[in-house]
Amino acid sequence: MLPLHTRAVISGDLSRQLLKVLDLGEALRGDVRHEQVAVHLDDGVDVDTGVLRDLGFAAVMRPDATDRLPDDVLPVICGLSNTEVVKPGDVVRVRPDSGQLSVLYRRGANANSLFLTEQCNSRCLMCSQPPRDDDDLWRVGEVLELIPLIDRNLPQLGFTGGEPTLLGPRLPELIRACKAALPQTGLHILTNGRNFADPTVADGVREATGHATWAIPLYADVPSRHDHVVQAAGAFDATVNGIYNLAERGHAIEIRFVVHAQTLPRMQRFAEFIWRNMPFVGHVAFMGLEPMGFAKVNRDLLWVDPVDYGPALADSAWHLQDRGITTSIYNVPLCVLPEVAWPLARQSISDWKNVYDPACDGCSMRPRCCGFFASHGPAWRSRGIKAFGFDEAAE
C-alpha cells in the first residue's frame, strides 16, 4: 500500500497549489507548461535554479533533502516524510500552510480516479465514502486545472463521488475537458444513475458516448430490496429508467452489485434479471465490501463470510458470463472463493489502499489475488483465509 499523502518542508512562495512533478529531462521537453511544473531533483544533483526560474518553472522538489533549503530564486519542496509517495509524473496538491502533499494523479498506478463531490442523493448502508451536504463545487475548478496535467497516454480515468450528476451542467463540462485534453483516455464514471431517469439529464451527457462507461449499482431485482439498501424510496425505478435512457442513447454501461447480507438473498435472481432485462450492458461486477464509512457502522447488518456466499456468487457470475455478458468478481480474495470462480476474480483494489494479510506470506496465488482493503481487520476476517502452496496453484 502506497499512501496518497505525505508532509514536506516548503520554502518560498508558490504561485499555484497544483503541480506536475517531472524530472529535469522531461520538464525541459516542454510537454507541460513550465509554470505548472515542480522539477524533481535527486539528492546531490546540482542545478542552477536561476536558469530554472528564467525558464518559468514553478518550484524545485528535492524529496531526499532532510534540512530546510531556502532558495531566493525558486520555491523548494524538500524533506518529504515519505519519499516514496511522490515520484516524477505525479500531480500533487501542495498546502504550504500545513506542508501537506496530496497525490491527485499517480503515474503508473493501477487506477486513478478524480473525486468530484461529497454530495449524494442516496445513503447506502455500506457506503465507504459517506456523503456530506457541504457546498464543494470548488472541486470542479481543481479538477479542471488537474485534467491537462494528467499523462495523455493514460488508458482509463475514473470519476467518483458522491453522486457526479448532482453537479448539473458542470459534469458535462468535465467530460468535455477530458475529451479535449485526454482524447485517448476512457472515462469510468461511478453514478447511482437515478438522475438519468430524466431524459434531459441523459441528453446532457451525450458527449460521453463512446468515451465513457457509466458504472451503476443495482442491488436487487425488486424495488423494495434495492431501495432499502440505498435508503431512498423510488430509487430502483429511477435507476432502471436511467439505465434504459442511457442505453437508448448509445452509452456503455456497467452494473455493480455489492455482496452482503442485505443483497445476498436476491443475488441469483438479480443475475437472471440482468440477463433478461438488460442484456445490453457491457459488464457486470460482483463486489465484496469495503469496510469503511457506513459499512463499519452497519457491520452487523452486512457481514457474511465470503466462504459462505462463495458458491452462490460463483453461480451468479457464471450465469451471466456464460450468456455473453462480461462478468467480474471484485474485492474477494481467491482463498475464500470456490476455485470455479477464480477465472472471473480480478485484482481490483486500488494500490493506495491494497494490503495482504499476514497469512498471505508465501502464498503461490498472491500475484493473481486482489488481497484486501487496508481497512480490513479482525471484524471482517474470513475464516477461509489461507496461503496456497505452489502445488495447489490453479493451472
Coordinates of C-alpha atoms in Angstrom, one line a residue:
M1 CA 0.0 0.0 0.0
L2 CA 1.4 3.4 -1.0
P3 CA -0.4 6.3 0.6
L4 CA -1.6 9.4 -1.2
H5 CA -0.4 11.9 1.3
T6 CA 2.9 13.0 2.9
R7 CA 4.4 16.0 4.6
A8 CA 7.2 18.2 3.3
V9 CA 9.1 21.4 4.1
I10 CA 8.2 24.2 1.8
S11 CA 10.4 27.2 1.3
G12 CA 9.4 30.2 -0.8
D13 CA 6.1 31.4 -2.1
L14 CA 4.4 29.0 -4.5
S15 CA 2.3 30.7 -7.2
R16 CA 0.0 27.6 -7.5
Q17 CA -1.1 24.7 -5.4
L18 CA -1.4 22.1 -8.2
L19 CA 1.9 21.0 -9.7
K20 CA 3.1 18.3 -12.1
V21 CA 6.3 16.7 -10.8
L22 CA 8.7 15.9 -13.6
D23 CA 12.4 15.0 -13.7
L24 CA 14.7 17.5 -15.3
G25 CA 14.8 15.9 -18.7
E26 CA 11.0 15.5 -19.1
A27 CA 10.5 19.0 -17.7
L28 CA 12.8 20.6 -20.3
R29 CA 11.0 18.7 -23.1
G30 CA 8.1 21.1 -22.6
D31 CA 5.1 18.8 -22.8
V32 CA 3.7 20.6 -19.7
R33 CA 3.7 24.4 -19.3
H34 CA 6.7 25.3 -17.1
E35 CA 4.7 27.4 -14.7
Q36 CA 2.8 24.2 -13.7
V37 CA 5.9 22.1 -13.1
A38 CA 7.9 21.2 -10.0
V39 CA 11.3 20.0 -11.2
H40 CA 12.2 16.7 -9.4
L41 CA 15.9 16.6 -8.4
D42 CA 17.6 13.7 -6.7
D43 CA 19.8 14.3 -3.8
G44 CA 23.2 15.5 -4.9
V45 CA 22.1 16.8 -8.3
D46 CA 23.4 20.4 -8.7
V47 CA 21.3 22.6 -10.9
D48 CA 21.3 26.4 -11.3
T49 CA 17.9 27.3 -10.1
G50 CA 18.3 30.7 -11.6
V51 CA 18.2 29.1 -15.0
L52 CA 15.0 27.1 -14.0
R53 CA 13.5 30.3 -12.8
D54 CA 14.3 32.0 -16.1
L55 CA 12.6 29.1 -17.9
G56 CA 9.5 29.7 -15.9
F57 CA 9.3 26.6 -13.7
A58 CA 7.2 26.8 -10.5
A59 CA 9.4 25.1 -8.0
V60 CA 12.1 22.5 -7.3
M61 CA 11.4 19.3 -5.4
R62 CA 14.2 17.6 -3.6
P63 CA 12.5 14.8 -1.7
D64 CA 15.6 13.3 -0.1
A65 CA 16.9 16.6 1.3
T66 CA 16.3 16.5 5.1
D67 CA 17.1 20.1 6.0
R68 CA 15.2 23.2 5.1
L69 CA 16.7 24.5 1.8
P70 CA 15.9 28.2 1.4
D71 CA 16.3 29.5 -2.1
D72 CA 15.8 33.1 -3.0
V73 CA 15.3 32.1 -6.6
L74 CA 12.6 29.3 -6.7
P75 CA 10.4 27.7 -4.1
V76 CA 11.8 24.4 -2.8
I77 CA 9.8 21.4 -1.7
C78 CA 12.0 19.1 0.4
G79 CA 12.3 16.8 3.4
L80 CA 9.3 14.6 2.4
S81 CA 8.4 12.4 5.4
N82 CA 7.8 9.5 3.0
T83 CA 9.9 9.9 -0.2
E84 CA 8.1 7.1 -1.9
V85 CA 4.7 8.9 -2.1
V86 CA 5.6 11.4 -4.8
K87 CA 7.5 10.4 -8.0
P88 CA 8.1 12.0 -11.4
G89 CA 4.9 12.1 -13.4
D90 CA 2.6 12.6 -10.4
V91 CA 0.4 15.6 -9.9
V92 CA 0.3 16.9 -6.4
R93 CA -1.7 19.5 -4.4
V94 CA 0.6 21.4 -2.1
R95 CA -0.6 23.0 1.1
P96 CA 2.1 25.5 2.1
D97 CA 0.5 26.3 5.4
S98 CA 0.5 22.7 6.6
G99 CA 3.2 21.2 4.4
Q100 CA 0.8 18.5 3.2
L101 CA 1.4 17.0 -0.2
S102 CA -1.5 15.1 -1.7
V103 CA -1.2 13.0 -4.8
L104 CA -4.2 13.7 -7.1
Y105 CA -2.8 11.7 -10.0
R106 CA -0.1 9.0 -9.8
R107 CA 1.8 7.8 -12.9
G108 CA 1.8 4.0 -13.1
A109 CA -1.0 3.4 -10.5
N110 CA -3.4 0.6 -11.3
A111 CA -6.3 3.0 -11.0
N112 CA -6.6 6.8 -11.0
S113 CA -9.9 8.5 -10.1
L114 CA -10.9 12.1 -9.7
F115 CA -13.1 12.8 -6.7
L116 CA -15.8 15.2 -7.9
T117 CA -18.2 15.8 -4.9
E118 CA -19.1 14.5 -1.5
Q119 CA -22.8 15.1 -2.1
C120 CA -25.1 12.3 -2.8
N121 CA -28.9 11.6 -3.0
S122 CA -28.5 8.1 -1.6
R123 CA -27.4 6.9 1.8
C124 CA -26.3 3.3 1.0
L125 CA -25.9 1.1 4.0
M126 CA -22.4 0.0 3.0
C127 CA -21.2 3.3 1.6
S128 CA -17.4 3.6 2.0
Q129 CA -17.5 7.4 1.3
P130 CA -20.4 8.7 3.4
P131 CA -21.9 11.7 1.7
R132 CA -21.9 15.3 3.1
D133 CA -24.1 18.2 2.2
D134 CA -21.3 20.8 2.2
D135 CA -21.0 23.0 -0.9
D136 CA -17.9 21.6 -2.5
L137 CA -18.3 22.9 -6.0
W138 CA -14.7 24.2 -5.7
R139 CA -13.6 20.6 -6.5
V140 CA -14.8 21.1 -10.1
G141 CA -12.3 24.0 -10.6
E142 CA -9.5 22.0 -9.1
V143 CA -10.3 19.0 -11.4
L144 CA -10.4 21.3 -14.5
E145 CA -7.0 22.5 -13.5
L146 CA -5.8 18.9 -12.9
I147 CA -7.0 17.3 -16.1
P148 CA -4.4 18.9 -18.5
L149 CA -1.6 17.7 -16.2
I150 CA -2.6 14.0 -16.5
D151 CA -0.5 11.9 -18.8
R152 CA -2.1 11.7 -22.2
N153 CA -1.4 8.0 -22.6
L154 CA -3.5 7.1 -19.5
P155 CA -5.8 4.3 -20.6
Q156 CA -8.6 5.0 -18.2
L157 CA -9.6 7.7 -15.7
G158 CA -12.3 7.4 -13.1
F159 CA -14.9 10.0 -11.9
T160 CA -16.2 9.3 -8.5
G161 CA -18.0 10.8 -5.5
G162 CA -20.6 11.3 -4.0
E163 CA -23.0 11.5 -7.0
P164 CA -21.5 13.2 -10.0
T165 CA -24.8 14.0 -11.7
L166 CA -25.6 16.4 -8.8
L167 CA -23.0 18.7 -10.4
G168 CA -25.6 19.5 -13.1
P169 CA -24.0 21.1 -16.1
R170 CA -20.6 21.0 -14.6
L171 CA -20.4 17.2 -15.2
P172 CA -20.7 17.6 -19.0
E173 CA -18.1 20.4 -18.7
L174 CA -15.7 17.9 -17.1
I175 CA -16.4 15.3 -19.7
R176 CA -15.7 17.8 -22.5
A177 CA -12.4 18.8 -20.7
C178 CA -11.3 15.2 -20.6
K179 CA -12.1 14.7 -24.3
A180 CA -10.1 17.7 -25.2
A181 CA -7.0 17.1 -23.0
L182 CA -7.1 13.3 -22.9
P183 CA -8.6 12.1 -26.2
Q184 CA -7.3 8.5 -25.9
T185 CA -8.4 8.1 -22.3
G186 CA -11.6 6.3 -21.4
L187 CA -13.7 7.6 -18.6
H188 CA -15.2 5.3 -15.9
I189 CA -17.9 7.2 -14.1
L190 CA -19.5 6.0 -10.9
T191 CA -23.1 7.1 -10.5
N192 CA -26.3 5.7 -9.0
G193 CA -28.0 6.5 -12.3
R194 CA -31.1 7.9 -10.7
N195 CA -31.0 11.4 -12.3
F196 CA -30.8 9.8 -15.7
A197 CA -34.4 8.9 -15.3
D198 CA -34.9 12.4 -16.6
P199 CA -34.3 12.2 -20.3
T200 CA -32.9 15.8 -20.4
V201 CA -30.2 14.8 -18.0
A202 CA -29.3 11.8 -20.2
D203 CA -29.3 14.1 -23.2
G204 CA -26.9 16.4 -21.4
V205 CA -24.1 13.9 -21.3
R206 CA -24.2 12.9 -25.0
E207 CA -20.5 13.8 -25.4
A208 CA -19.7 10.9 -23.1
T209 CA -20.9 8.4 -25.8
G210 CA -18.0 6.3 -27.0
H211 CA -15.7 8.0 -24.4
A212 CA -17.1 6.8 -21.0
T213 CA -18.6 3.8 -19.2
W214 CA -21.3 4.6 -16.6
A215 CA -20.8 2.2 -13.6
I216 CA -24.2 2.0 -11.9
P217 CA -25.1 0.0 -8.8
L218 CA -28.2 -2.2 -8.8
Y219 CA -28.6 -4.3 -5.7
A220 CA -31.7 -6.5 -6.4
D221 CA -34.3 -7.5 -8.9
V222 CA -37.1 -5.9 -6.9
P223 CA -37.6 -2.3 -5.7
S224 CA -38.1 -3.0 -2.0
R225 CA -34.7 -4.6 -1.5
H226 CA -32.7 -2.1 -3.6
D227 CA -34.5 0.9 -2.1
H228 CA -33.7 -0.4 1.4
V229 CA -30.0 -0.8 0.6
V230 CA -29.7 2.7 -0.8
Q231 CA -32.1 4.2 1.8
A232 CA -34.1 6.1 -0.8
A233 CA -37.7 5.4 -1.8
G234 CA -38.2 5.1 -5.6
A235 CA -34.5 4.6 -6.2
F236 CA -34.9 1.2 -8.0
D237 CA -37.4 2.6 -10.6
A238 CA -35.3 5.7 -11.2
T239 CA -32.1 3.7 -11.6
V240 CA -33.6 1.2 -14.0
N241 CA -35.2 4.0 -16.1
G242 CA -31.9 5.9 -16.0
I243 CA -30.1 2.8 -17.3
Y244 CA -32.6 2.4 -20.1
N245 CA -32.3 6.1 -21.0
L246 CA -28.5 5.9 -21.2
A247 CA -28.7 2.7 -23.2
E248 CA -31.1 4.2 -25.7
R249 CA -28.6 6.9 -26.3
G250 CA -25.7 4.5 -27.0
H251 CA -23.8 4.8 -23.8
A252 CA -21.6 2.0 -22.4
I253 CA -23.0 0.7 -19.0
E254 CA -21.5 -1.4 -16.2
I255 CA -23.8 -2.8 -13.5
R256 CA -22.3 -3.2 -10.0
F257 CA -23.7 -5.5 -7.2
V258 CA -22.1 -5.3 -3.7
V259 CA -22.5 -8.6 -2.0
H260 CA -23.6 -8.5 1.7
A261 CA -26.3 -9.8 4.0
Q262 CA -28.9 -7.4 2.6
T263 CA -28.3 -8.2 -1.1
L264 CA -27.3 -11.8 -0.9
P265 CA -30.9 -13.2 -0.7
R266 CA -31.7 -11.8 -4.2
M267 CA -28.3 -12.2 -5.9
Q268 CA -29.1 -15.2 -8.1
R269 CA -32.5 -13.7 -9.1
F270 CA -30.6 -10.4 -9.8
A271 CA -28.4 -12.2 -12.2
E272 CA -31.4 -13.6 -14.1
F273 CA -33.0 -10.2 -14.0
I274 CA -30.0 -8.6 -15.7
W275 CA -29.8 -11.3 -18.4
R276 CA -33.5 -11.0 -19.2
N277 CA -34.0 -7.2 -18.9
M278 CA -30.5 -5.6 -19.6
P279 CA -28.6 -7.9 -21.9
F280 CA -27.1 -4.7 -23.5
V281 CA -24.9 -4.0 -20.5
G282 CA -21.2 -4.3 -21.3
H283 CA -20.0 -5.5 -17.9
V284 CA -21.4 -6.8 -14.5
A285 CA -19.2 -6.5 -11.4
F286 CA -20.0 -8.5 -8.2
M287 CA -18.1 -6.8 -5.4
G288 CA -17.0 -7.6 -1.9
L289 CA -17.5 -5.0 0.8
E290 CA -15.0 -2.2 1.5
P291 CA -15.1 -2.0 5.4
M292 CA -15.1 1.8 5.6
G293 CA -17.7 4.5 6.4
F294 CA -21.2 3.4 6.8
A295 CA -20.1 -0.3 6.3
K296 CA -18.3 -0.1 9.6
V297 CA -21.3 1.3 11.4
N298 CA -23.6 -1.3 9.9
R299 CA -21.3 -4.2 10.2
D300 CA -23.9 -6.5 11.9
L301 CA -26.4 -5.8 9.2
L302 CA -24.0 -6.5 6.4
W303 CA -21.4 -9.1 7.3
V304 CA -21.5 -12.5 5.7
D305 CA -18.3 -14.6 5.5
P306 CA -17.3 -14.8 1.8
V307 CA -16.7 -18.5 2.3
D308 CA -20.4 -18.9 2.9
Y309 CA -21.6 -16.9 -0.1
G310 CA -18.9 -18.1 -2.5
P311 CA -20.8 -20.9 -4.2
A312 CA -23.9 -18.6 -4.8
L313 CA -21.5 -15.9 -6.1
A314 CA -19.8 -18.3 -8.5
D315 CA -23.2 -19.5 -9.8
S316 CA -24.5 -15.9 -10.3
A317 CA -21.4 -14.7 -12.0
W318 CA -21.1 -17.6 -14.4
H319 CA -24.8 -17.4 -15.1
L320 CA -24.1 -14.0 -16.8
Q321 CA -20.7 -14.8 -18.2
D322 CA -22.0 -18.0 -19.9
R323 CA -24.7 -15.9 -21.6
G324 CA -22.3 -13.4 -23.1
I325 CA -22.2 -10.6 -20.5
T326 CA -18.7 -10.0 -19.4
T327 CA -18.7 -10.5 -15.6
S328 CA -16.1 -10.0 -12.9
I329 CA -15.7 -10.6 -9.2
Y330 CA -14.0 -7.7 -7.3
N331 CA -12.6 -7.4 -3.8
V332 CA -12.9 -11.1 -2.9
P333 CA -9.6 -13.0 -2.3
L334 CA -9.1 -16.2 -4.1
C335 CA -8.7 -18.3 -1.0
V336 CA -12.3 -17.6 0.1
L337 CA -13.8 -18.3 -3.4
P338 CA -14.6 -21.7 -4.9
E339 CA -11.9 -22.5 -7.5
V340 CA -14.5 -22.4 -10.2
A341 CA -14.9 -18.7 -9.6
W342 CA -11.2 -17.8 -9.9
P343 CA -11.2 -17.1 -13.7
L344 CA -13.7 -14.2 -13.0
A345 CA -11.8 -12.8 -10.0
R346 CA -9.9 -9.6 -10.6
Q347 CA -7.1 -7.7 -8.9
S348 CA -9.5 -4.8 -8.3
I349 CA -8.3 -2.9 -5.2
S350 CA -6.6 0.5 -5.9
D351 CA -2.9 0.1 -4.9
W352 CA -3.0 3.0 -2.5
K353 CA -5.4 1.0 -0.2
N354 CA -4.4 -2.5 -1.1
V355 CA -2.8 -4.8 1.6
Y356 CA -2.3 -8.5 2.2
D357 CA -3.0 -10.5 5.3
P358 CA 0.0 -12.0 7.2
A359 CA -1.4 -15.4 6.2
C360 CA -0.7 -14.4 2.5
D361 CA 3.1 -14.6 3.0
G362 CA 4.4 -17.2 0.7
C363 CA 1.1 -17.9 -1.0
S364 CA 1.6 -19.1 -4.5
M365 CA -1.6 -17.3 -5.7
R366 CA -0.7 -13.9 -4.3
P367 CA 0.4 -12.5 -7.7
R368 CA -3.1 -13.2 -9.0
C369 CA -5.1 -12.3 -5.9
C370 CA -6.8 -9.0 -5.1
G371 CA -5.8 -9.1 -1.5
F372 CA -7.6 -6.9 1.0
F373 CA -8.6 -3.3 1.6
A374 CA -6.3 -1.5 4.1
S375 CA -9.4 -1.1 6.4
H376 CA -9.7 -4.9 6.6
G377 CA -9.5 -6.0 10.2
P378 CA -10.4 -8.8 12.6
A379 CA -14.1 -8.0 12.4
W380 CA -14.1 -8.6 8.7
R381 CA -11.7 -11.5 8.5
S382 CA -13.0 -14.6 6.8
R383 CA -12.3 -18.0 8.4
G384 CA -11.3 -19.2 5.0
I385 CA -8.1 -17.0 4.6
K386 CA -5.1 -19.2 3.9
A387 CA -2.0 -19.5 1.8
F388 CA -1.8 -21.8 -1.1
G389 CA 1.3 -24.0 -1.7
F390 CA 2.8 -24.0 -5.1
D391 CA 1.4 -27.4 -5.8
E392 CA -2.1 -26.1 -5.2
A393 CA -1.9 -23.3 -7.8
A394 CA -4.5 -23.4 -10.4
E395 CA -3.4 -24.0 -14.0

